[in-house]
Amino acid sequence: MPMAAVIHEKGAPDVFCWEEVEVGAPGRGEVRVRNEAVGVNYVDTYHRRGMPHPWPVPALPLVLGFEGAGVVTDIGEDVEGLSSGDRIAYAMPPHGAYSQERIYPAEKVVRVPDGIGARDVAALMLKGLTAQYLLRRTYRVEPGDVILVHAAAGGMGQILCQWGKHLGAIVIGTVSTSEKAEQARAAGCDHAVVHGEGDFVATVRDVTGGEGCAVVYESIGRDTFRRSMDCLRPLGMMASYGHASGPSDPVDVIELGARGSLFLTRPAIMHYMARREDLVSGSGELFEVVQSGAVRAAVNHVYPLREAAEAHRMIEARRTTGATVLLPFE
Ligand SMILES: NC(=O)c1ccc[n+]([C@@H]2O[C@H](COP(=O)([O-])OP(=O)(O)OC[C@H]3O[C@@H](n4cnc5c(N)ncnc54)[C@H](OP(=O)(O)O)[C@@H]3O)[C@@H](O)[C@H]2O)c1
């Protein structure tokens, strides 16, 4: 039987158990997938801990994980356009990626173009599709826009910096160390602000001549949320797409008006990519920027899937840069 990293209770990273799981045959509209590489995402830690999140966590025991790249090994009824042996990737619920094999809905699968390896896809699929909708749909970045990206050396951060730069934006990023600042700059961040050394609100004001930035890609939550709002120009967009430091305090709607008719949204990939056409066009744009070299996967941390606990410890301790990938058969 296939092996998986299963949780039987919510809590610290040591709740993961490496054990056999029953996978079975795919049902109607489903495929069976042999995972070659699995992406670690910060959201996995929210779900492991039981932190609030827009996507509800199913009952325990549970195999976590939304993102994987692998090969189709079996096809259920009414599945069109996919065959056994196809190289595919996925980046959305249902949970279940932290497993050697799994069942998954065929309509949420995309084929992987030749020339992009499984590790890179597992590093790029969920984060890259998120960057696609954040930069192209939540707020459509135009050349010359000043954008603020938190955790700019992280998995999401490096993709947002590279892609934002490719779209012609001036990118301001925040990071926690000078080593991370170097990585953020290498990814295209024009102004990397190290927490504790610089003030990102002041940097935004300086760079924009006091006007404020067009959009904040706010992924930290409690520790930065209010000051992120201070960075926005009138009619600016606050895309609060994560909360690595914990959920932020509630916001008074009147305040959004008083601050300059601001927009505030809490976007999530499963809503933006719910329609097949959006998944196809979003992944098409993602693979295009990857194949052109504008966006590169930064697979900086690789662990055997059986060591998922260690991967979670590292990302929660802010000791990772770029993406973390788990290998199910090592
Ligand atoms: N809504 C969506 O559709 C969606 C999809 C994907 C990801 N996300 C969100 O995007 C964010 C980044 O995800 P990721 O997987 O790429 O992770 P990541 O950015 O590689 O790791 C999280 C980073 O957050 C920063 N951070 C700041 N305060 C922190 C704290 N108290 N604890 C831990 N980290 C802290 C750290 O960077 P520094 O040390 O440099 O500050 C850390 O490296 C997460 O908030 C995630 O929930 C949302």
mmCIF file of C-alpha atoms and ligand atoms in Angstrom, residues 40-43 46 49 53-54 126-127 130 133-134 150-157 174-177 180 195 218-220 223-224 240-246 266-270 272 314-324, ligand 1:
data_model
loop_
_atom_site.group_PDB
_atom_site.id
_atom_site.type_symbol
_atom_site.label_atom_id
_atom_site.label_comp_id
_atom_site.label_asym_id
_atom_site.label_seq_id
_atom_site.Cartn_x
_atom_site.Cartn_y
_atom_site.Cartn_z
ATOM 1 C CA VAL A 40 4.845 22.613 1.095
ATOM 2 C CA ASN A 41 2.720 25.711 1.572
ATOM 3 C CA TYR A 42 2.333 27.908 4.617
ATOM 4 C CA VAL A 43 -1.386 27.143 4.531
ATOM 5 C CA TYR A 46 -2.503 26.625 9.434
ATOM 6 C CA ARG A 49 -2.364 23.621 13.756
ATOM 7 C CA HIS A 53 -8.665 29.777 7.292
ATOM 8 C CA PRO A 54 -11.244 30.402 4.519
ATOM 9 C CA LEU A 126 0.008 26.704 -6.057
ATOM 10 C CA LYS A 127 2.237 29.718 -5.424
ATOM 11 C CA THR A 130 -1.758 32.516 -6.629
ATOM 12 C CA TYR A 133 -4.455 35.864 -9.863
ATOM 13 C CA LEU A 134 -3.009 38.393 -7.388
ATOM 14 C CA HIS A 150 5.775 41.029 2.278
ATOM 15 C CA ALA A 151 8.022 38.006 2.966
ATOM 16 C CA ALA A 152 9.694 38.848 -0.343
ATOM 17 C CA ALA A 153 12.276 36.044 -0.116
ATOM 18 C CA GLY A 154 9.660 33.374 0.640
ATOM 19 C CA GLY A 155 7.948 30.948 -1.715
ATOM 20 C CA MET A 156 5.175 33.349 -2.719
ATOM 21 C CA GLY A 157 7.390 36.392 -2.284
ATOM 22 C CA THR A 174 9.964 43.163 3.399
ATOM 23 C CA VAL A 175 12.161 40.411 4.865
ATOM 24 C CA SER A 176 13.508 39.485 8.291
ATOM 25 C CA THR A 177 17.264 39.145 7.572
ATOM 26 C CA LYS A 180 16.802 37.178 2.739
ATOM 27 C CA HIS A 195 12.291 44.365 9.637
ATOM 28 C CA GLU A 218 -0.229 41.304 2.605
ATOM 29 C CA SER A 219 0.616 37.767 3.767
ATOM 30 C CA ILE A 220 1.788 38.348 7.329
ATOM 31 C CA ASP A 223 2.273 41.925 12.811
ATOM 32 C CA THR A 224 2.062 44.117 9.689
ATOM 33 C CA SER A 240 -4.792 40.238 2.492
ATOM 34 C CA TYR A 241 -3.990 36.786 1.132
ATOM 35 C CA GLY A 242 -2.387 35.185 4.209
ATOM 36 C CA HIS A 243 -1.641 35.615 7.903
ATOM 37 C CA ALA A 244 1.665 33.922 8.771
ATOM 38 C CA SER A 245 1.889 35.822 12.102
ATOM 39 C CA GLY A 246 -1.776 35.235 12.966
ATOM 40 C CA ARG A 266 -9.231 38.371 1.428
ATOM 41 C CA PRO A 267 -8.635 36.386 -1.778
ATOM 42 C CA ALA A 268 -8.065 32.616 -1.983
ATOM 43 C CA ILE A 269 -6.877 30.419 -4.839
ATOM 44 C CA MET A 270 -9.777 27.962 -4.616
ATOM 45 C CA TYR A 272 -10.140 32.359 -8.227
ATOM 46 C CA MET A 314 11.655 25.089 9.212
ATOM 47 C CA ILE A 315 8.984 27.135 7.407
ATOM 48 C CA GLU A 316 7.261 28.079 10.680
ATOM 49 C CA ALA A 317 10.607 29.151 12.177
ATOM 50 C CA ARG A 318 11.126 31.519 9.185
ATOM 51 C CA ARG A 319 14.237 29.534 8.279
ATOM 52 C CA THR A 320 13.306 28.907 4.649
ATOM 53 C CA THR A 321 13.634 30.973 1.497
ATOM 54 C CA GLY A 322 11.925 30.174 -1.795
ATOM 55 C CA ALA A 323 10.003 26.906 -1.933
ATOM 56 C CA THR A 324 10.105 23.654 0.032
HETATM 57 N N1 LIG B 1 -4.779 33.136 -0.375
HETATM 58 C C1 LIG B 1 -4.132 32.309 -1.184
HETATM 59 O O1 LIG B 1 -4.655 31.917 -2.241
HETATM 60 C C2 LIG B 1 -2.739 31.885 -0.830
HETATM 61 C C3 LIG B 1 -2.058 30.956 -1.616
HETATM 62 C C4 LIG B 1 -0.730 30.667 -1.312
HETATM 63 C C5 LIG B 1 -0.113 31.249 -0.202
HETATM 64 N N2 LIG B 1 -0.830 32.112 0.571
HETATM 65 C C6 LIG B 1 -0.201 32.788 1.734
HETATM 66 O O2 LIG B 1 1.033 33.317 1.298
HETATM 67 C C7 LIG B 1 1.919 33.398 2.402
HETATM 68 C C8 LIG B 1 3.259 32.829 2.007
HETATM 69 O O3 LIG B 1 3.128 31.430 1.804
HETATM 70 P P1 LIG B 1 4.409 30.549 1.446
HETATM 71 O O4 LIG B 1 3.944 29.133 1.448
HETATM 72 O O5 LIG B 1 5.075 31.117 0.250
HETATM 73 O O6 LIG B 1 5.347 30.760 2.743
HETATM 74 P P2 LIG B 1 6.696 31.597 2.871
HETATM 75 O O7 LIG B 1 6.463 33.011 2.469
HETATM 76 O O8 LIG B 1 7.796 30.874 2.197
HETATM 77 O O9 LIG B 1 6.944 31.518 4.438
HETATM 78 C C9 LIG B 1 6.302 32.407 5.313
HETATM 79 C C10 LIG B 1 7.143 33.692 5.525
HETATM 80 O O10 LIG B 1 6.357 34.634 6.228
HETATM 81 C C11 LIG B 1 7.196 35.510 6.936
HETATM 82 N N3 LIG B 1 6.721 35.690 8.303
HETATM 83 C C12 LIG B 1 6.464 36.880 8.868
HETATM 84 N N4 LIG B 1 6.030 36.723 10.109
HETATM 85 C C13 LIG B 1 6.040 35.414 10.372
HETATM 86 C C14 LIG B 1 5.722 34.651 11.516
HETATM 87 N N5 LIG B 1 5.289 35.216 12.668
HETATM 88 N N6 LIG B 1 5.844 33.303 11.437
HETATM 89 C C15 LIG B 1 6.271 32.728 10.300
HETATM 90 N N7 LIG B 1 6.583 33.414 9.174
HETATM 91 C C16 LIG B 1 6.473 34.759 9.215
HETATM 92 C C17 LIG B 1 8.600 34.884 6.929
HETATM 93 O O11 LIG B 1 9.422 35.675 6.050
HETATM 94 P P3 LIG B 1 10.399 36.775 6.716
HETATM 95 O O12 LIG B 1 11.175 36.011 7.752
HETATM 96 O O13 LIG B 1 11.258 37.272 5.606
HETATM 97 O O14 LIG B 1 9.501 37.838 7.286
HETATM 98 C C18 LIG B 1 8.386 33.503 6.371
HETATM 99 O O15 LIG B 1 9.501 33.034 5.653
HETATM 100 C C19 LIG B 1 1.241 32.697 3.569
HETATM 101 O O16 LIG B 1 0.642 33.685 4.401
HETATM 102 C C20 LIG B 1 0.165 31.866 2.888
HETATM 103 O O17 LIG B 1 -0.929 31.606 3.709
HETATM 104 C C21 LIG B 1 -2.123 32.433 0.279
#
